[in-house]
Amino acid sequence: TATPDWLREATATLSQWKAQARLAALAIKWRTHRFDGDEMFDRVEAWRLQDRHLWIWETSQRTGSLRCRKDWYRCVAAKMAQQYGTLVLEDFDLRRVAERPKAEDPAANETAAANRVTVAISEFRDCLRHAFRSRGGAVVEVPAENTTRTCSVCGLVEVFDAAAFLRHQCANGHEWDQDSNAARNLIERWRGGPP
């Protein structure tokens, strides 16, 4: 039996297909356009059913993982809100960090982009804000400018590659971890002291 025109046209570029959904759509259309001698349909339909099963399983796993992450964030935020009265955050728009560089940009860091999505820091910040406010705590935002570049010991502001090293030594000889240093600067800004 000759292959119908609709099937020949639909599969003309089959070797170039990248999306599995195209093959699934073909199987669904084929179901209503059966013809004599189309034994291959059974294999395509079996593949489609297995693909659908795996898609549902993957979706369920992803949903469960996202719920677990949010639950963990809520628990951590609740413990922090019970222990501290004030949450000090950088007044910082996370959308700037989320902007993806162009693919041809040599500075594009796919690992960092993937980690940012996995961690979902904006969701954690929201959980922290909610936990502190719902328990009567205060949430304050302080200027974010140069929190990493300013030495919390002497106040010296230096320009350096913060992505290259977690630890830094300022020109005056003070060595510190970037995150701890930035946290000290944030607290000092909240208190109204130096730097």
PDB file of C-alpha atoms in Angstrom:
ATOM      1  CA  THR A   1       0.000   0.000   0.000  1.00  0.00           C
ATOM      2  CA  ALA A   2       1.316   3.425  -0.935  1.00  0.00           C
ATOM      3  CA  THR A   3       2.076   5.930   1.814  1.00  0.00           C
ATOM      4  CA  PRO A   4      -0.624   8.625   1.868  1.00  0.00           C
ATOM      5  CA  ASP A   5       0.383  12.126   0.786  1.00  0.00           C
ATOM      6  CA  TRP A   6      -0.398  13.641   4.200  1.00  0.00           C
ATOM      7  CA  LEU A   7       2.024  11.227   5.915  1.00  0.00           C
ATOM      8  CA  ARG A   8       4.745  11.717   3.321  1.00  0.00           C
ATOM      9  CA  GLU A   9       4.472  15.513   3.685  1.00  0.00           C
ATOM     10  CA  ALA A  10       4.326  15.343   7.489  1.00  0.00           C
ATOM     11  CA  THR A  11       7.504  13.247   7.714  1.00  0.00           C
ATOM     12  CA  ALA A  12       9.498  14.920   4.933  1.00  0.00           C
ATOM     13  CA  THR A  13      11.796  16.602   7.481  1.00  0.00           C
ATOM     14  CA  LEU A  14      11.608  13.880  10.154  1.00  0.00           C
ATOM     15  CA  SER A  15      15.396  13.480  10.370  1.00  0.00           C
ATOM     16  CA  GLN A  16      15.694  17.151  11.413  1.00  0.00           C
ATOM     17  CA  TRP A  17      13.053  17.099  14.157  1.00  0.00           C
ATOM     18  CA  LYS A  18      14.368  17.985  17.589  1.00  0.00           C
ATOM     19  CA  ALA A  19      11.132  18.173  19.578  1.00  0.00           C
ATOM     20  CA  GLN A  20       9.542  14.917  20.647  1.00  0.00           C
ATOM     21  CA  ALA A  21       6.192  16.681  20.651  1.00  0.00           C
ATOM     22  CA  ARG A  22       6.217  16.715  16.849  1.00  0.00           C
ATOM     23  CA  LEU A  23       6.363  12.919  16.699  1.00  0.00           C
ATOM     24  CA  ALA A  24       3.650  12.677  19.365  1.00  0.00           C
ATOM     25  CA  ALA A  25       1.433  15.043  17.333  1.00  0.00           C
ATOM     26  CA  LEU A  26       2.042  12.907  14.252  1.00  0.00           C
ATOM     27  CA  ALA A  27       0.978   9.773  16.159  1.00  0.00           C
ATOM     28  CA  ILE A  28      -2.234  11.460  17.318  1.00  0.00           C
ATOM     29  CA  LYS A  29      -3.074  12.576  13.778  1.00  0.00           C
ATOM     30  CA  TRP A  30      -2.190   9.134  12.429  1.00  0.00           C
ATOM     31  CA  ARG A  31      -4.660   7.556  14.864  1.00  0.00           C
ATOM     32  CA  THR A  32      -7.550   9.174  13.006  1.00  0.00           C
ATOM     33  CA  HIS A  33      -6.052   8.613   9.541  1.00  0.00           C
ATOM     34  CA  ARG A  34      -5.290   4.892   9.560  1.00  0.00           C
ATOM     35  CA  PHE A  35      -4.719   3.135   6.233  1.00  0.00           C
ATOM     36  CA  ASP A  36      -4.094  -0.402   5.043  1.00  0.00           C
ATOM     37  CA  GLY A  37      -0.564  -1.636   5.656  1.00  0.00           C
ATOM     38  CA  ASP A  38       0.381   0.941   8.307  1.00  0.00           C
ATOM     39  CA  GLU A  39       1.981  -1.559  10.710  1.00  0.00           C
ATOM     40  CA  MET A  40       4.452   1.119  11.809  1.00  0.00           C
ATOM     41  CA  PHE A  41       1.622   2.988  13.544  1.00  0.00           C
ATOM     42  CA  ASP A  42       1.567   0.489  16.423  1.00  0.00           C
ATOM     43  CA  ARG A  43       5.232   1.174  17.174  1.00  0.00           C
ATOM     44  CA  VAL A  44       4.803   4.943  16.967  1.00  0.00           C
ATOM     45  CA  GLU A  45       1.736   4.792  19.216  1.00  0.00           C
ATOM     46  CA  ALA A  46       3.550   2.582  21.749  1.00  0.00           C
ATOM     47  CA  TRP A  47       6.398   5.104  21.801  1.00  0.00           C
ATOM     48  CA  ARG A  48       3.912   7.973  22.274  1.00  0.00           C
ATOM     49  CA  LEU A  49       2.248   6.274  25.231  1.00  0.00           C
ATOM     50  CA  GLN A  50       5.628   5.609  26.875  1.00  0.00           C
ATOM     51  CA  ASP A  51       6.750   9.184  26.171  1.00  0.00           C
ATOM     52  CA  ARG A  52       3.545  10.547  27.744  1.00  0.00           C
ATOM     53  CA  HIS A  53       4.044   8.322  30.792  1.00  0.00           C
ATOM     54  CA  LEU A  54       7.619   9.595  31.220  1.00  0.00           C
ATOM     55  CA  TRP A  55       6.521  13.207  30.729  1.00  0.00           C
ATOM     56  CA  ILE A  56       3.872  12.851  33.470  1.00  0.00           C
ATOM     57  CA  TRP A  57       6.441  11.207  35.764  1.00  0.00           C
ATOM     58  CA  GLU A  58       9.006  13.958  35.121  1.00  0.00           C
ATOM     59  CA  THR A  59       6.421  16.667  35.760  1.00  0.00           C
ATOM     60  CA  SER A  60       5.421  15.016  39.022  1.00  0.00           C
ATOM     61  CA  GLN A  61       9.050  14.719  40.143  1.00  0.00           C
ATOM     62  CA  ARG A  62       9.739  18.372  39.303  1.00  0.00           C
ATOM     63  CA  THR A  63       6.617  19.538  41.163  1.00  0.00           C
ATOM     64  CA  GLY A  64       7.584  17.471  44.203  1.00  0.00           C
ATOM     65  CA  SER A  65      11.127  18.835  44.176  1.00  0.00           C
ATOM     66  CA  LEU A  66       9.900  22.432  43.982  1.00  0.00           C
ATOM     67  CA  ARG A  67       7.526  21.826  46.903  1.00  0.00           C
ATOM     68  CA  CYS A  68      10.348  20.276  48.953  1.00  0.00           C
ATOM     69  CA  ARG A  69      12.593  23.252  48.252  1.00  0.00           C
ATOM     70  CA  LYS A  70       9.912  25.730  49.277  1.00  0.00           C
ATOM     71  CA  ASP A  71       9.108  23.744  52.426  1.00  0.00           C
ATOM     72  CA  TRP A  72      12.805  23.689  53.361  1.00  0.00           C
ATOM     73  CA  TYR A  73      13.044  27.452  52.755  1.00  0.00           C
ATOM     74  CA  ARG A  74       9.998  28.023  54.975  1.00  0.00           C
ATOM     75  CA  CYS A  75      11.488  25.916  57.783  1.00  0.00           C
ATOM     76  CA  VAL A  76      14.852  27.695  57.636  1.00  0.00           C
ATOM     77  CA  ALA A  77      13.137  31.096  57.493  1.00  0.00           C
ATOM     78  CA  ALA A  78      10.924  30.217  60.482  1.00  0.00           C
ATOM     79  CA  LYS A  79      13.953  29.200  62.571  1.00  0.00           C
ATOM     80  CA  MET A  80      15.744  32.421  61.679  1.00  0.00           C
ATOM     81  CA  ALA A  81      12.665  34.513  62.493  1.00  0.00           C
ATOM     82  CA  GLN A  82      12.395  32.822  65.892  1.00  0.00           C
ATOM     83  CA  GLN A  83      16.057  33.489  66.646  1.00  0.00           C
ATOM     84  CA  TYR A  84      16.388  37.062  65.320  1.00  0.00           C
ATOM     85  CA  GLY A  85      14.167  40.129  65.484  1.00  0.00           C
ATOM     86  CA  THR A  86      15.339  41.909  62.327  1.00  0.00           C
ATOM     87  CA  LEU A  87      16.049  40.698  58.820  1.00  0.00           C
ATOM     88  CA  VAL A  88      18.559  42.888  56.962  1.00  0.00           C
ATOM     89  CA  LEU A  89      18.542  42.499  53.172  1.00  0.00           C
ATOM     90  CA  GLU A  90      20.287  44.272  50.353  1.00  0.00           C
ATOM     91  CA  ASP A  91      18.053  46.684  48.461  1.00  0.00           C
ATOM     92  CA  PHE A  92      18.796  44.812  45.300  1.00  0.00           C
ATOM     93  CA  ASP A  93      16.700  44.004  42.237  1.00  0.00           C
ATOM     94  CA  LEU A  94      17.310  40.318  41.514  1.00  0.00           C
ATOM     95  CA  ARG A  95      16.001  40.742  37.973  1.00  0.00           C
ATOM     96  CA  ARG A  96      19.313  42.379  37.031  1.00  0.00           C
ATOM     97  CA  VAL A  97      21.176  39.213  37.975  1.00  0.00           C
ATOM     98  CA  ALA A  98      18.633  37.019  36.200  1.00  0.00           C
ATOM     99  CA  GLU A  99      19.205  38.731  32.842  1.00  0.00           C
ATOM    100  CA  ARG A 100      20.877  36.219  30.577  1.00  0.00           C
ATOM    101  CA  PRO A 101      23.807  37.358  28.446  1.00  0.00           C
ATOM    102  CA  LYS A 102      23.722  36.712  24.731  1.00  0.00           C
ATOM    103  CA  ALA A 103      24.814  33.213  23.734  1.00  0.00           C
ATOM    104  CA  GLU A 104      27.847  34.531  21.862  1.00  0.00           C
ATOM    105  CA  ASP A 105      28.992  36.535  24.907  1.00  0.00           C
ATOM    106  CA  PRO A 106      32.211  34.916  26.233  1.00  0.00           C
ATOM    107  CA  ALA A 107      31.210  35.936  29.768  1.00  0.00           C
ATOM    108  CA  ALA A 108      28.102  33.722  29.635  1.00  0.00           C
ATOM    109  CA  ASN A 109      28.276  31.243  32.512  1.00  0.00           C
ATOM    110  CA  GLU A 110      25.743  28.468  31.981  1.00  0.00           C
ATOM    111  CA  THR A 111      26.601  26.779  35.277  1.00  0.00           C
ATOM    112  CA  ALA A 112      25.899  29.952  37.234  1.00  0.00           C
ATOM    113  CA  ALA A 113      22.633  30.463  35.345  1.00  0.00           C
ATOM    114  CA  ALA A 114      21.511  26.901  36.070  1.00  0.00           C
ATOM    115  CA  ASN A 115      22.481  27.198  39.746  1.00  0.00           C
ATOM    116  CA  ARG A 116      20.556  30.466  40.058  1.00  0.00           C
ATOM    117  CA  VAL A 117      17.409  28.738  38.788  1.00  0.00           C
ATOM    118  CA  THR A 118      17.969  25.708  41.032  1.00  0.00           C
ATOM    119  CA  VAL A 119      18.447  27.830  44.139  1.00  0.00           C
ATOM    120  CA  ALA A 120      15.649  30.330  43.378  1.00  0.00           C
ATOM    121  CA  ILE A 121      17.023  32.980  45.720  1.00  0.00           C
ATOM    122  CA  SER A 122      13.993  35.247  45.187  1.00  0.00           C
ATOM    123  CA  GLU A 123      11.756  32.516  46.583  1.00  0.00           C
ATOM    124  CA  PHE A 124      14.006  32.185  49.639  1.00  0.00           C
ATOM    125  CA  ARG A 125      13.940  35.959  50.187  1.00  0.00           C
ATOM    126  CA  ASP A 126      10.137  35.901  49.997  1.00  0.00           C
ATOM    127  CA  CYS A 127       9.998  33.086  52.575  1.00  0.00           C
ATOM    128  CA  LEU A 128      12.328  35.050  54.865  1.00  0.00           C
ATOM    129  CA  ARG A 129      10.276  38.233  54.549  1.00  0.00           C
ATOM    130  CA  HIS A 130       7.044  36.385  55.269  1.00  0.00           C
ATOM    131  CA  ALA A 131       8.507  34.505  58.248  1.00  0.00           C
ATOM    132  CA  PHE A 132       9.838  37.664  59.909  1.00  0.00           C
ATOM    133  CA  ARG A 133       6.747  39.772  59.278  1.00  0.00           C
ATOM    134  CA  SER A 134       4.307  37.062  60.370  1.00  0.00           C
ATOM    135  CA  ARG A 135       6.203  36.676  63.684  1.00  0.00           C
ATOM    136  CA  GLY A 136       6.344  40.398  64.407  1.00  0.00           C
ATOM    137  CA  GLY A 137       9.927  40.866  63.223  1.00  0.00           C
ATOM    138  CA  ALA A 138      11.260  43.727  61.152  1.00  0.00           C
ATOM    139  CA  VAL A 139      12.436  43.544  57.544  1.00  0.00           C
ATOM    140  CA  VAL A 140      14.841  46.276  56.451  1.00  0.00           C
ATOM    141  CA  GLU A 141      16.594  46.817  53.161  1.00  0.00           C
ATOM    142  CA  VAL A 142      19.868  48.710  53.003  1.00  0.00           C
ATOM    143  CA  PRO A 143      21.844  49.952  49.985  1.00  0.00           C
ATOM    144  CA  ALA A 144      23.660  47.142  48.205  1.00  0.00           C
ATOM    145  CA  GLU A 145      26.392  49.206  46.573  1.00  0.00           C
ATOM    146  CA  ASN A 146      29.919  47.832  47.142  1.00  0.00           C
ATOM    147  CA  THR A 147      28.980  45.509  50.005  1.00  0.00           C
ATOM    148  CA  THR A 148      31.381  42.907  48.627  1.00  0.00           C
ATOM    149  CA  ARG A 149      34.128  45.341  47.596  1.00  0.00           C
ATOM    150  CA  THR A 150      34.261  47.282  50.862  1.00  0.00           C
ATOM    151  CA  CYS A 151      36.542  45.889  53.575  1.00  0.00           C
ATOM    152  CA  SER A 152      34.426  45.625  56.735  1.00  0.00           C
ATOM    153  CA  VAL A 153      37.538  46.126  58.894  1.00  0.00           C
ATOM    154  CA  CYS A 154      39.050  49.316  57.442  1.00  0.00           C
ATOM    155  CA  GLY A 155      36.414  50.550  54.971  1.00  0.00           C
ATOM    156  CA  LEU A 156      38.719  50.417  51.931  1.00  0.00           C
ATOM    157  CA  VAL A 157      36.786  49.954  48.666  1.00  0.00           C
ATOM    158  CA  GLU A 158      38.628  47.886  46.068  1.00  0.00           C
ATOM    159  CA  VAL A 159      37.714  46.667  42.596  1.00  0.00           C
ATOM    160  CA  PHE A 160      38.594  42.989  42.155  1.00  0.00           C
ATOM    161  CA  ASP A 161      37.239  39.911  40.406  1.00  0.00           C
ATOM    162  CA  ALA A 162      34.716  38.753  43.013  1.00  0.00           C
ATOM    163  CA  ALA A 163      33.775  35.731  40.915  1.00  0.00           C
ATOM    164  CA  ALA A 164      37.324  34.343  40.876  1.00  0.00           C
ATOM    165  CA  PHE A 165      37.919  33.952  44.640  1.00  0.00           C
ATOM    166  CA  LEU A 166      35.699  33.535  47.691  1.00  0.00           C
ATOM    167  CA  ARG A 167      38.352  35.012  49.957  1.00  0.00           C
ATOM    168  CA  HIS A 168      40.040  38.377  49.454  1.00  0.00           C
ATOM    169  CA  GLN A 169      42.791  40.369  51.129  1.00  0.00           C
ATOM    170  CA  CYS A 170      42.487  44.125  50.956  1.00  0.00           C
ATOM    171  CA  ALA A 171      45.466  46.419  50.325  1.00  0.00           C
ATOM    172  CA  ASN A 172      45.709  47.034  54.090  1.00  0.00           C
ATOM    173  CA  GLY A 173      46.210  43.311  54.741  1.00  0.00           C
ATOM    174  CA  HIS A 174      42.771  42.362  56.078  1.00  0.00           C
ATOM    175  CA  GLU A 175      41.657  38.977  54.762  1.00  0.00           C
ATOM    176  CA  TRP A 176      37.997  37.970  54.668  1.00  0.00           C
ATOM    177  CA  ASP A 177      35.384  35.731  53.125  1.00  0.00           C
ATOM    178  CA  GLN A 178      33.280  37.725  50.655  1.00  0.00           C
ATOM    179  CA  ASP A 179      29.913  36.646  52.025  1.00  0.00           C
ATOM    180  CA  SER A 180      30.834  37.229  55.690  1.00  0.00           C
ATOM    181  CA  ASN A 181      32.358  40.578  54.770  1.00  0.00           C
ATOM    182  CA  ALA A 182      29.249  41.651  52.850  1.00  0.00           C
ATOM    183  CA  ALA A 183      27.011  40.563  55.755  1.00  0.00           C
ATOM    184  CA  ARG A 184      29.041  42.685  58.205  1.00  0.00           C
ATOM    185  CA  ASN A 185      28.761  45.671  55.860  1.00  0.00           C
ATOM    186  CA  LEU A 186      24.995  45.231  55.597  1.00  0.00           C
ATOM    187  CA  ILE A 187      24.583  45.114  59.368  1.00  0.00           C
ATOM    188  CA  GLU A 188      26.750  48.223  59.800  1.00  0.00           C
ATOM    189  CA  ARG A 189      24.686  50.062  57.205  1.00  0.00           C
ATOM    190  CA  TRP A 190      21.510  49.077  59.045  1.00  0.00           C
ATOM    191  CA  ARG A 191      23.001  50.316  62.329  1.00  0.00           C
ATOM    192  CA  GLY A 192      24.070  53.531  60.649  1.00  0.00           C
ATOM    193  CA  GLY A 193      27.771  53.079  61.337  1.00  0.00           C
ATOM    194  CA  PRO A 194      30.795  52.758  59.028  1.00  0.00           C
ATOM    195  CA  PRO A 195      31.639  51.915  56.366  1.00  0.00           C
TER     196      PRO A 195
END
